[in-house]
N, CA and C of each residue as an Amber inpcrd file, in Angstrom:
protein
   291
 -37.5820000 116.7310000  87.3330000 -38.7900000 117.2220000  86.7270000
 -39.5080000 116.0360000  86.1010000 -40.5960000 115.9660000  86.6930000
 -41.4120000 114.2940000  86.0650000 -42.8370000 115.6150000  85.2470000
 -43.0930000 114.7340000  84.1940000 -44.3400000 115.3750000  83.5080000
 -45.3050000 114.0380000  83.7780000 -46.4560000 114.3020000  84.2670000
 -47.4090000 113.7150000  84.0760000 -48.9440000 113.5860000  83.4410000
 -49.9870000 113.1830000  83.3150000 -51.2640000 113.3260000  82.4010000
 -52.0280000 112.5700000  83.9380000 -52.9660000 114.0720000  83.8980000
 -54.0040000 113.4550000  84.9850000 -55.5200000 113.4810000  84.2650000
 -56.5620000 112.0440000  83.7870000 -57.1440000 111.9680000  83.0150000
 -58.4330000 112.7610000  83.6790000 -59.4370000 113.3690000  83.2800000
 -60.6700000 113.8170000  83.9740000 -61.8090000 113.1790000  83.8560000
 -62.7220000 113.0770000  84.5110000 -63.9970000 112.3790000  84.1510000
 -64.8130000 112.5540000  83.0780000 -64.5120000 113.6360000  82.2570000
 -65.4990000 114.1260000  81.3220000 -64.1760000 113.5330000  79.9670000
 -63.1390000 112.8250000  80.1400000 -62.2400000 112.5730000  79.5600000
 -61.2670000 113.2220000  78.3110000 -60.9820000 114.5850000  79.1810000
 -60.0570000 115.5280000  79.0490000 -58.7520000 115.2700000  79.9410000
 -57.7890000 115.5970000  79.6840000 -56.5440000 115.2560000  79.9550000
 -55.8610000 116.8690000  80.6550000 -54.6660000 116.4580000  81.5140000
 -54.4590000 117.6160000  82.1440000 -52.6620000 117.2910000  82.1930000
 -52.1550000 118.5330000  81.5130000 -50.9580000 118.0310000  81.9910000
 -50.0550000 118.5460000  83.1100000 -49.1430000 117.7550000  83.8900000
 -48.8970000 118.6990000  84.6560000 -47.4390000 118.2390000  85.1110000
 -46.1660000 119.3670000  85.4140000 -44.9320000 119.5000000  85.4740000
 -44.6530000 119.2700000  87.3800000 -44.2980000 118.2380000  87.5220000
 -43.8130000 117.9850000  88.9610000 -42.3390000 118.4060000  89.2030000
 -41.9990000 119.5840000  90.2420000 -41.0070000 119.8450000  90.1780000
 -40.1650000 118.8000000  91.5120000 -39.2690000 117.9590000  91.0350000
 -39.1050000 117.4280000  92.4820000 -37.7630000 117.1410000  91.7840000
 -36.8440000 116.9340000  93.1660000 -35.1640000 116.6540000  92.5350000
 -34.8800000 115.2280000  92.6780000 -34.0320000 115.1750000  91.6330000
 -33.6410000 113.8870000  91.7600000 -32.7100000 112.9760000  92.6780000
 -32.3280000 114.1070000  93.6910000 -31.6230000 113.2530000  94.3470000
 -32.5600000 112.7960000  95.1460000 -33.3600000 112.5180000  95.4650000
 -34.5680000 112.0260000  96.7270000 -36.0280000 111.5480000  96.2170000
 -36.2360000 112.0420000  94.9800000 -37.8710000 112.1860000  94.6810000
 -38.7940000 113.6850000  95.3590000 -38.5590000 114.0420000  95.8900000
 -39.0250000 114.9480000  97.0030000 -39.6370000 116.1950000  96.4130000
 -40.2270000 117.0040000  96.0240000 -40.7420000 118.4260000  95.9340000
 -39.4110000 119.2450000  95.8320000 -38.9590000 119.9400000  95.2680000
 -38.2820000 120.9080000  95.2600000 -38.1890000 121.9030000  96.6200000
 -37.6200000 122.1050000  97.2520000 -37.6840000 122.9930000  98.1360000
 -37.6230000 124.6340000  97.7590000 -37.1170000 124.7700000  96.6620000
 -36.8920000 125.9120000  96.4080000 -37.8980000 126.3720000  95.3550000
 -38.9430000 125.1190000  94.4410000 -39.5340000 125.8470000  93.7740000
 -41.1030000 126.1980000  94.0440000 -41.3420000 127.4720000  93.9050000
 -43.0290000 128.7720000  94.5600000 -43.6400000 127.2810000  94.4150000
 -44.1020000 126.9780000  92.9220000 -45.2030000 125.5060000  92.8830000
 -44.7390000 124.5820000  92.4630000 -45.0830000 123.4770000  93.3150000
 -43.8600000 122.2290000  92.8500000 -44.6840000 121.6570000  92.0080000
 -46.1570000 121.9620000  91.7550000 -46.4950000 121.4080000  90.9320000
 -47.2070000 121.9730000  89.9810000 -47.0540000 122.7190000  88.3730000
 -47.5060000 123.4780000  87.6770000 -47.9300000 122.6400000  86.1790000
 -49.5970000 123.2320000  86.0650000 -50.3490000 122.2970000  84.9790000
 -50.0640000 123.2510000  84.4170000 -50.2090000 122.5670000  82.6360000
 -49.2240000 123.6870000  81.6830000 -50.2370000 123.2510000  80.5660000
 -51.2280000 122.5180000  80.2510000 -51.6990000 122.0010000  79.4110000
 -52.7800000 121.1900000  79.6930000 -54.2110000 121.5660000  79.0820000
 -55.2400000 120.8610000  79.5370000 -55.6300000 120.3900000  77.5250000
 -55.8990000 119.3740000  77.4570000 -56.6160000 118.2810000  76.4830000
 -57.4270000 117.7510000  75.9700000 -58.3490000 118.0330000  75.4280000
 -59.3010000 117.1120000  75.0470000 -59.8370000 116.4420000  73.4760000
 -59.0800000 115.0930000  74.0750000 -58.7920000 114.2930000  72.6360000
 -59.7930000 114.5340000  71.7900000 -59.3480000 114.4870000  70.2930000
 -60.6180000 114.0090000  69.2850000 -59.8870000 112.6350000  68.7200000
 -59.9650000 112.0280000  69.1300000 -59.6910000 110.7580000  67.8130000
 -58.5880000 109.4870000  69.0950000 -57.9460000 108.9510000  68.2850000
 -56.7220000 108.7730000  68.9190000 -55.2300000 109.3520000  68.9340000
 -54.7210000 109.4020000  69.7360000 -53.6750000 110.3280000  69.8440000
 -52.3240000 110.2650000  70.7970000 -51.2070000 110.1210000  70.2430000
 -49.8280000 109.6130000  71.3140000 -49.8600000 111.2510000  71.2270000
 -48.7030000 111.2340000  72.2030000 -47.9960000 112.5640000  72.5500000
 -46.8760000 112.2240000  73.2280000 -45.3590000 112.7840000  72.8860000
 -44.2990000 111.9600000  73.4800000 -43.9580000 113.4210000  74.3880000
 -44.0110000 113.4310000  75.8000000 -43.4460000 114.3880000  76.1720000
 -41.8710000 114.4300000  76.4630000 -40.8750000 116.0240000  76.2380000
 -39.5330000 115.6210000  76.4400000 -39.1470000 116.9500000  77.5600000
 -38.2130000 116.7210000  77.9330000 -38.2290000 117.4510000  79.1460000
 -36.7040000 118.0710000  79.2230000 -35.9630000 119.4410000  79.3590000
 -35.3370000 119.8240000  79.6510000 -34.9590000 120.6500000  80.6870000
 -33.9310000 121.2340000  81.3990000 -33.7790000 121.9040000  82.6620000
 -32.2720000 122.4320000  82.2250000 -32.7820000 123.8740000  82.3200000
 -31.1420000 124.7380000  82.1530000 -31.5220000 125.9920000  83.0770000
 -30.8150000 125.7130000  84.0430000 -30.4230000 126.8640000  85.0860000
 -31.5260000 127.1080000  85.6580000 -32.2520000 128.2980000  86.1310000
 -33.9640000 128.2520000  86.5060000 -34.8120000 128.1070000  85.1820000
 -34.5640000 127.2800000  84.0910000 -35.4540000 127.1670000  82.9650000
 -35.4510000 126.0520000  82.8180000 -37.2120000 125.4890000  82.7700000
 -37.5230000 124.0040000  82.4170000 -38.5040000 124.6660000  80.8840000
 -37.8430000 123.6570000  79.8530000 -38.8980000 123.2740000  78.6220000
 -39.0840000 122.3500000  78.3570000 -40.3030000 122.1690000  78.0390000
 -41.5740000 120.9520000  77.8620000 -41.8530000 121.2720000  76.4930000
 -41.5200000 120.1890000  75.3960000 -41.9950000 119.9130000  74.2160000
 -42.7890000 118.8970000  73.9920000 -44.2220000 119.1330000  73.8480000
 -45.0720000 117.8880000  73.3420000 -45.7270000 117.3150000  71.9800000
 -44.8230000 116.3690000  71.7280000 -45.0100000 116.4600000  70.1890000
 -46.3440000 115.1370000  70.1280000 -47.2190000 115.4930000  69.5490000
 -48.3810000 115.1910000  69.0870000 -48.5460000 114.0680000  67.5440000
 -48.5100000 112.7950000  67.8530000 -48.0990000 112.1990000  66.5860000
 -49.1200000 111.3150000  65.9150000 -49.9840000 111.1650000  66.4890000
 -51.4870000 110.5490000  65.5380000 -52.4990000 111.4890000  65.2040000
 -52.0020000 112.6320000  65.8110000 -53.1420000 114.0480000  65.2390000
 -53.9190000 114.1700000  63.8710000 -54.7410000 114.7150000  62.9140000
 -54.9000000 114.6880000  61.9880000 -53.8960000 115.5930000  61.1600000
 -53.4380000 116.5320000  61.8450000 -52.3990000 117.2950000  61.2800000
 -51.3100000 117.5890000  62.5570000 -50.2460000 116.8140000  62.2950000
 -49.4820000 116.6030000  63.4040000 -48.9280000 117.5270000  64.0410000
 -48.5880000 118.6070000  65.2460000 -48.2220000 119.4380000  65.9530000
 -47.5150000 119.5870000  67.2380000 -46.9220000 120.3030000  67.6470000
 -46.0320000 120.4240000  68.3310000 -46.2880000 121.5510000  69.0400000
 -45.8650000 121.1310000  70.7000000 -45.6440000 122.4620000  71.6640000
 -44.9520000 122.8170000  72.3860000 -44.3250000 123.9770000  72.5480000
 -43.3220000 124.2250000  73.6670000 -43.6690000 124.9850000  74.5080000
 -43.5510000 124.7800000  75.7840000 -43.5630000 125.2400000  76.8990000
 -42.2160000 125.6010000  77.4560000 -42.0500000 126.8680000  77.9090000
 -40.8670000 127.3740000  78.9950000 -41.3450000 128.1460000  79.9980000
 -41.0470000 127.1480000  80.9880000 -41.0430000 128.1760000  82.7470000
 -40.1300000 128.5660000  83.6480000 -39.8640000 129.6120000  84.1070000
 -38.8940000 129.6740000  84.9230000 -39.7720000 128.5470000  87.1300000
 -38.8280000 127.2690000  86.8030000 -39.7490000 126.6130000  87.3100000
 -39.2100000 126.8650000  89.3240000 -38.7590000 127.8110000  89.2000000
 -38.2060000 128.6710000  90.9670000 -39.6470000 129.0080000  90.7440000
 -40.6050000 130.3080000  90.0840000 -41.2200000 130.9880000  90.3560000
 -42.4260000 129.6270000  90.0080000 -42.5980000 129.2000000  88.7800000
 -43.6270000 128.2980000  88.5160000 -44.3030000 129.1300000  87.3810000
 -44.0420000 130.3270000  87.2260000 -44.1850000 131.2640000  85.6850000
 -44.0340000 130.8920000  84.5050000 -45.3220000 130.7570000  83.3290000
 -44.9380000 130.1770000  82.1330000 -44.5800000 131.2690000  81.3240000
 -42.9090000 131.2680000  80.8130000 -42.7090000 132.2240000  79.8560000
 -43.0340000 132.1380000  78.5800000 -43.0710000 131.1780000  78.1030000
 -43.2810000 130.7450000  76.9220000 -44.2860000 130.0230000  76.5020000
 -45.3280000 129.8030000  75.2360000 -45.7450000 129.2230000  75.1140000
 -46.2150000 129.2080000  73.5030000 -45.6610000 128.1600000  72.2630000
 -45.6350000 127.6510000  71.2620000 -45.8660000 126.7610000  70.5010000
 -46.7960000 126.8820000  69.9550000 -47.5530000 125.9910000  68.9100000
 -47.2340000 126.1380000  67.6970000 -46.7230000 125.0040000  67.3560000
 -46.4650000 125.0330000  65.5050000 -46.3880000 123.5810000  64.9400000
 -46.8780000 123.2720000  63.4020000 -47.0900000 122.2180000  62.5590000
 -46.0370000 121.6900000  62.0080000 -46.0580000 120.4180000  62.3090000
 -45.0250000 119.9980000  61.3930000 -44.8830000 119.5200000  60.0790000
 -44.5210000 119.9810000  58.4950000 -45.1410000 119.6050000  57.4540000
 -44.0250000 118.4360000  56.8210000 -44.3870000 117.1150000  56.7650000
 -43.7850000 116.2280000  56.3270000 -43.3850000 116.2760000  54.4530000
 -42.9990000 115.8820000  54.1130000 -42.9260000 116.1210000  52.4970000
 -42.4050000 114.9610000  52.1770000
């Protein structure tokens, strides 16, 4: 599972979950869309985002944590990534102290 950022001309950001295995690089054979955008962007300011990536059984989650934001935030994504279906989807702040 590779996550990537495809930038747009109007310079909005797109993110998107490549399902391909690792033994080859190759597309998944087994998964509906090998390639599912989960997140579209458009910066205000400057802004990292570290994406992290997990895979358990037919479940991939995508956490993108957001770290030059003005108020820093976090998201999770879960798909069952056979079908390419987003089950999940979570937004929440992180409050430093």
């Amino acid at each position: 599972m590779l996550p990537l950022t495809i930038l747009n001309s109007d310079g909005s950001s797109v993110f998107q979950l490549h399902l391909k295995r690792f033994s080859d690089r190759q597309y998944h054979p087994v998964a509906t869309i090998p390639i599912v955008e989960f997140h579209e962007h458009n910066p205000d300011g400057d802004q990292d985002c570290i994406a992290s990536v997990e895979v358990s059984g037919p479940f991939v989650l995508v956490l993108l944590t957001w770290m030059r934001a003005q108020r820093p935030f976090d998201e999770l994504f879960v798909f069952d990534w056979i079908s390419g279906q987003r089950l999940i989807v979570s937004h929440f702040s992180i409050r430093i102290v």
